[in-house]
């Protein structure tokens, strides 16, 4: 067993092909149940039955429904990231590209409002025991934003700070939309506004020595 480079804690051994297939069945069943009835519809016994695994086995993979739904969000974000890499945003500036990317992700969640609500509620309910899964969701969101920015050099501390603020705003916008307190149009305005932080924190282009 090796140590995780980020946390210094022992990393979990990689799953076998059979274990990975079982995990994918579980996540698929979780997403299907959440899509039909939201957070309350995801019951561990039903997930186990739908994915053809024993209930005890399910709990070994995911100790609670919150763990399961946060992992489901991680899985959804990974799919989004793959799709966005295949079809990159077309905006001219980094801010425009990030805004377009986040609105594409938002519209994907909009097509499955019950699933989106279940995953966001799980993130809200997550306690310290779910920190590794929540951290993975945050890292994936950061990676999606950084990819959309299209940087040619490593991000500066100021740019990373802007990315964190954008993540917070996107998450908050999702919550206000799910609760019926914001329209899609308002979400778009808020996302485009906060993405302007990228332009404000981007260093000016380097110039060559004066002739």
mmCIF file of C-alpha atoms in Angstrom:
data_model
loop_
_atom_site.group_PDB
_atom_site.id
_atom_site.type_symbol
_atom_site.label_atom_id
_atom_site.label_comp_id
_atom_site.label_asym_id
_atom_site.label_seq_id
_atom_site.Cartn_x
_atom_site.Cartn_y
_atom_site.Cartn_z
ATOM 1 C CA UNK A 1 0.000 0.000 0.000
ATOM 2 C CA UNK A 2 1.384 3.404 -1.013
ATOM 3 C CA UNK A 3 0.900 6.787 0.556
ATOM 4 C CA UNK A 4 -1.261 9.411 -1.098
ATOM 5 C CA UNK A 5 0.903 12.312 -2.264
ATOM 6 C CA UNK A 6 -1.644 14.940 -1.280
ATOM 7 C CA UNK A 7 -2.662 13.726 2.154
ATOM 8 C CA UNK A 8 0.202 11.509 3.303
ATOM 9 C CA UNK A 9 -2.343 8.842 4.260
ATOM 10 C CA UNK A 10 -2.238 5.302 2.890
ATOM 11 C CA UNK A 11 -3.896 5.166 -0.524
ATOM 12 C CA UNK A 12 -6.515 2.504 -1.206
ATOM 13 C CA UNK A 13 -5.330 -0.333 -3.425
ATOM 14 C CA UNK A 14 -6.682 -0.130 -6.985
ATOM 15 C CA UNK A 15 -9.916 -1.985 -7.649
ATOM 16 C CA UNK A 16 -9.834 -5.164 -9.672
ATOM 17 C CA UNK A 17 -11.748 -5.232 -12.961
ATOM 18 C CA UNK A 18 -14.585 -7.107 -11.271
ATOM 19 C CA UNK A 19 -14.698 -4.675 -8.339
ATOM 20 C CA UNK A 20 -14.710 -1.685 -10.694
ATOM 21 C CA UNK A 21 -17.593 -3.183 -12.672
ATOM 22 C CA UNK A 22 -19.500 -3.703 -9.412
ATOM 23 C CA UNK A 23 -18.810 -0.118 -8.349
ATOM 24 C CA UNK A 24 -20.063 1.179 -11.698
ATOM 25 C CA UNK A 25 -23.293 -0.824 -11.333
ATOM 26 C CA UNK A 26 -23.813 0.689 -7.886
ATOM 27 C CA UNK A 27 -23.255 4.253 -9.128
ATOM 28 C CA UNK A 28 -25.570 3.662 -12.082
ATOM 29 C CA UNK A 29 -28.307 2.341 -9.800
ATOM 30 C CA UNK A 30 -27.852 5.309 -7.463
ATOM 31 C CA UNK A 31 -28.162 7.784 -10.344
ATOM 32 C CA UNK A 32 -31.237 6.013 -11.730
ATOM 33 C CA UNK A 33 -33.056 6.024 -8.385
ATOM 34 C CA UNK A 34 -32.119 9.665 -7.717
ATOM 35 C CA UNK A 35 -33.275 10.688 -11.208
ATOM 36 C CA UNK A 36 -36.698 9.247 -10.501
ATOM 37 C CA UNK A 37 -37.283 10.492 -6.977
ATOM 38 C CA UNK A 38 -34.419 12.609 -5.655
ATOM 39 C CA UNK A 39 -32.528 12.187 -2.396
ATOM 40 C CA UNK A 40 -35.246 10.292 -0.523
ATOM 41 C CA UNK A 41 -35.633 7.744 -3.327
ATOM 42 C CA UNK A 42 -32.049 6.530 -2.888
ATOM 43 C CA UNK A 43 -32.360 3.773 -0.305
ATOM 44 C CA UNK A 44 -29.341 1.560 0.253
ATOM 45 C CA UNK A 45 -31.347 -1.674 0.115
ATOM 46 C CA UNK A 46 -32.900 -0.672 -3.219
ATOM 47 C CA UNK A 47 -29.502 0.338 -4.588
ATOM 48 C CA UNK A 48 -28.123 -3.065 -3.599
ATOM 49 C CA UNK A 49 -31.022 -4.880 -5.260
ATOM 50 C CA UNK A 50 -30.845 -2.772 -8.427
ATOM 51 C CA UNK A 51 -27.096 -3.294 -8.791
ATOM 52 C CA UNK A 52 -27.225 -7.010 -7.895
ATOM 53 C CA UNK A 53 -24.871 -6.757 -4.921
ATOM 54 C CA UNK A 54 -25.327 -7.812 -1.317
ATOM 55 C CA UNK A 55 -26.252 -5.014 1.085
ATOM 56 C CA UNK A 56 -23.108 -5.670 3.134
ATOM 57 C CA UNK A 57 -21.006 -5.376 -0.009
ATOM 58 C CA UNK A 58 -22.641 -2.044 -0.854
ATOM 59 C CA UNK A 59 -21.754 -0.678 2.582
ATOM 60 C CA UNK A 60 -18.139 -1.747 2.103
ATOM 61 C CA UNK A 61 -17.965 0.402 -1.008
ATOM 62 C CA UNK A 62 -20.055 3.288 0.382
ATOM 63 C CA UNK A 63 -20.575 3.543 4.171
ATOM 64 C CA UNK A 64 -23.690 5.738 3.811
ATOM 65 C CA UNK A 65 -26.133 7.204 1.320
ATOM 66 C CA UNK A 66 -24.293 10.518 1.526
ATOM 67 C CA UNK A 67 -21.004 8.811 0.587
ATOM 68 C CA UNK A 68 -22.800 7.131 -2.316
ATOM 69 C CA UNK A 69 -24.421 10.289 -3.690
ATOM 70 C CA UNK A 70 -21.248 12.369 -3.391
ATOM 71 C CA UNK A 71 -19.450 9.606 -5.322
ATOM 72 C CA UNK A 72 -22.294 9.741 -7.859
ATOM 73 C CA UNK A 73 -21.658 13.469 -8.305
ATOM 74 C CA UNK A 74 -17.956 12.735 -8.744
ATOM 75 C CA UNK A 75 -18.877 10.233 -11.471
ATOM 76 C CA UNK A 76 -21.180 12.745 -13.207
ATOM 77 C CA UNK A 77 -18.451 15.416 -13.150
ATOM 78 C CA UNK A 78 -15.938 12.974 -14.638
ATOM 79 C CA UNK A 79 -18.345 12.348 -17.523
ATOM 80 C CA UNK A 80 -18.778 16.116 -17.988
ATOM 81 C CA UNK A 81 -15.014 16.631 -17.943
ATOM 82 C CA UNK A 82 -14.517 13.987 -20.633
ATOM 83 C CA UNK A 83 -17.260 15.518 -22.793
ATOM 84 C CA UNK A 84 -15.864 19.043 -22.425
ATOM 85 C CA UNK A 85 -12.366 17.865 -23.364
ATOM 86 C CA UNK A 86 -13.772 16.267 -26.516
ATOM 87 C CA UNK A 87 -15.747 19.417 -27.357
ATOM 88 C CA UNK A 88 -13.909 22.407 -25.813
ATOM 89 C CA UNK A 89 -15.701 25.733 -25.270
ATOM 90 C CA UNK A 90 -15.383 28.279 -28.055
ATOM 91 C CA UNK A 91 -15.225 31.620 -26.228
ATOM 92 C CA UNK A 92 -12.484 34.075 -27.160
ATOM 93 C CA UNK A 93 -11.336 34.896 -23.611
ATOM 94 C CA UNK A 94 -10.659 32.549 -20.661
ATOM 95 C CA UNK A 95 -13.606 34.117 -18.800
ATOM 96 C CA UNK A 96 -15.970 33.437 -21.719
ATOM 97 C CA UNK A 97 -14.756 29.853 -22.057
ATOM 98 C CA UNK A 98 -15.230 29.131 -18.352
ATOM 99 C CA UNK A 99 -18.703 30.701 -18.324
ATOM 100 C CA UNK A 100 -19.706 28.625 -21.362
ATOM 101 C CA UNK A 101 -18.306 25.458 -19.768
ATOM 102 C CA UNK A 102 -20.091 25.965 -16.451
ATOM 103 C CA UNK A 103 -23.384 26.724 -18.185
ATOM 104 C CA UNK A 104 -23.009 23.535 -20.228
ATOM 105 C CA UNK A 105 -22.456 21.622 -16.982
ATOM 106 C CA UNK A 106 -25.414 23.410 -15.433
ATOM 107 C CA UNK A 107 -27.691 22.506 -18.341
ATOM 108 C CA UNK A 108 -26.612 18.868 -18.062
ATOM 109 C CA UNK A 109 -27.725 18.913 -14.419
ATOM 110 C CA UNK A 110 -30.869 20.825 -15.408
ATOM 111 C CA UNK A 111 -31.940 17.867 -17.568
ATOM 112 C CA UNK A 112 -31.954 15.684 -14.424
ATOM 113 C CA UNK A 113 -33.257 18.013 -11.665
ATOM 114 C CA UNK A 114 -34.049 15.223 -9.179
ATOM 115 C CA UNK A 115 -30.561 13.774 -9.569
ATOM 116 C CA UNK A 116 -28.984 17.243 -9.261
ATOM 117 C CA UNK A 117 -30.982 17.936 -6.115
ATOM 118 C CA UNK A 118 -29.980 14.595 -4.559
ATOM 119 C CA UNK A 119 -26.281 15.145 -5.234
ATOM 120 C CA UNK A 120 -26.287 18.738 -3.983
ATOM 121 C CA UNK A 121 -28.175 17.730 -0.819
ATOM 122 C CA UNK A 122 -25.588 15.012 -0.198
ATOM 123 C CA UNK A 123 -22.782 17.579 -0.507
ATOM 124 C CA UNK A 124 -24.628 19.809 1.948
ATOM 125 C CA UNK A 125 -25.130 16.981 4.454
ATOM 126 C CA UNK A 126 -21.571 15.644 4.129
ATOM 127 C CA UNK A 127 -19.625 15.572 7.396
ATOM 128 C CA UNK A 128 -15.912 15.075 7.981
ATOM 129 C CA UNK A 129 -16.119 11.354 7.182
ATOM 130 C CA UNK A 130 -16.999 12.232 3.581
ATOM 131 C CA UNK A 131 -14.145 14.745 3.197
ATOM 132 C CA UNK A 132 -12.101 12.644 0.702
ATOM 133 C CA UNK A 133 -15.099 12.321 -1.631
ATOM 134 C CA UNK A 134 -16.018 16.009 -1.282
ATOM 135 C CA UNK A 135 -12.394 16.983 -1.950
ATOM 136 C CA UNK A 136 -12.434 14.890 -5.131
ATOM 137 C CA UNK A 137 -15.582 16.686 -6.327
ATOM 138 C CA UNK A 138 -13.861 20.028 -5.662
ATOM 139 C CA UNK A 139 -10.685 18.958 -7.497
ATOM 140 C CA UNK A 140 -12.709 17.817 -10.499
ATOM 141 C CA UNK A 141 -14.577 21.118 -10.624
ATOM 142 C CA UNK A 142 -11.263 22.982 -10.423
ATOM 143 C CA UNK A 143 -9.812 20.829 -13.225
ATOM 144 C CA UNK A 144 -12.827 21.544 -15.443
ATOM 145 C CA UNK A 145 -12.443 25.302 -14.907
ATOM 146 C CA UNK A 146 -8.667 25.276 -15.449
ATOM 147 C CA UNK A 147 -9.047 23.239 -18.650
ATOM 148 C CA UNK A 148 -11.616 25.716 -19.926
ATOM 149 C CA UNK A 149 -9.283 28.638 -19.171
ATOM 150 C CA UNK A 150 -6.738 27.168 -21.582
ATOM 151 C CA UNK A 151 -3.687 28.442 -19.704
ATOM 152 C CA UNK A 152 -0.270 28.105 -21.290
ATOM 153 C CA UNK A 153 1.474 28.451 -17.915
ATOM 154 C CA UNK A 154 0.673 27.155 -14.409
ATOM 155 C CA UNK A 155 -2.078 29.216 -12.716
ATOM 156 C CA UNK A 156 -0.988 31.955 -10.324
ATOM 157 C CA UNK A 157 -2.152 32.140 -6.708
ATOM 158 C CA UNK A 158 -4.536 34.936 -7.719
ATOM 159 C CA UNK A 159 -6.001 32.841 -10.529
ATOM 160 C CA UNK A 160 -6.508 29.874 -8.217
ATOM 161 C CA UNK A 161 -8.261 32.182 -5.757
ATOM 162 C CA UNK A 162 -10.551 33.357 -8.562
ATOM 163 C CA UNK A 163 -11.270 29.723 -9.476
ATOM 164 C CA UNK A 164 -12.305 28.977 -5.879
ATOM 165 C CA UNK A 165 -14.693 31.949 -5.850
ATOM 166 C CA UNK A 166 -16.150 30.771 -9.166
ATOM 167 C CA UNK A 167 -16.657 27.271 -7.732
ATOM 168 C CA UNK A 168 -18.466 28.706 -4.690
ATOM 169 C CA UNK A 169 -20.695 30.834 -6.904
ATOM 170 C CA UNK A 170 -21.526 27.944 -9.237
ATOM 171 C CA UNK A 171 -22.445 25.721 -6.302
ATOM 172 C CA UNK A 172 -24.542 28.479 -4.710
ATOM 173 C CA UNK A 173 -26.274 29.201 -8.030
ATOM 174 C CA UNK A 174 -27.151 25.526 -8.349
ATOM 175 C CA UNK A 175 -28.682 25.516 -4.865
ATOM 176 C CA UNK A 176 -30.741 28.684 -5.467
ATOM 177 C CA UNK A 177 -31.999 27.325 -8.803
ATOM 178 C CA UNK A 178 -32.933 23.954 -7.303
ATOM 179 C CA UNK A 179 -34.849 25.706 -4.518
ATOM 180 C CA UNK A 180 -36.752 27.812 -7.053
ATOM 181 C CA UNK A 181 -35.176 31.086 -5.918
ATOM 182 C CA UNK A 182 -33.309 31.820 -9.150
ATOM 183 C CA UNK A 183 -34.134 31.486 -12.840
ATOM 184 C CA UNK A 184 -31.808 30.018 -15.454
ATOM 185 C CA UNK A 185 -31.352 33.549 -16.819
ATOM 186 C CA UNK A 186 -30.235 34.813 -13.402
ATOM 187 C CA UNK A 187 -27.849 31.891 -12.973
ATOM 188 C CA UNK A 188 -26.283 32.710 -16.351
ATOM 189 C CA UNK A 189 -25.811 36.363 -15.373
ATOM 190 C CA UNK A 190 -24.219 35.398 -12.038
ATOM 191 C CA UNK A 191 -21.866 32.881 -13.669
ATOM 192 C CA UNK A 192 -20.780 35.313 -16.381
ATOM 193 C CA UNK A 193 -20.236 38.045 -13.790
ATOM 194 C CA UNK A 194 -18.064 35.973 -11.466
ATOM 195 C CA UNK A 195 -16.038 34.575 -14.375
ATOM 196 C CA UNK A 196 -14.795 38.101 -15.073
ATOM 197 C CA UNK A 197 -12.520 37.571 -12.074
ATOM 198 C CA UNK A 198 -10.413 35.436 -14.387
ATOM 199 C CA UNK A 199 -9.611 38.412 -16.604
ATOM 200 C CA UNK A 200 -8.880 40.553 -13.563
ATOM 201 C CA UNK A 201 -6.377 38.035 -12.172
ATOM 202 C CA UNK A 202 -4.676 37.085 -15.451
ATOM 203 C CA UNK A 203 -1.143 38.523 -15.588
ATOM 204 C CA UNK A 204 -0.454 40.884 -18.490
ATOM 205 C CA UNK A 205 1.457 39.316 -21.402
ATOM 206 C CA UNK A 206 5.218 39.415 -21.076
ATOM 207 C CA UNK A 207 6.919 41.879 -23.367
ATOM 208 C CA UNK A 208 10.377 41.542 -24.792
ATOM 209 C CA UNK A 209 13.272 43.878 -23.997
ATOM 210 C CA UNK A 210 13.041 47.363 -25.430
ATOM 211 C CA UNK A 211 14.836 47.790 -28.700
#
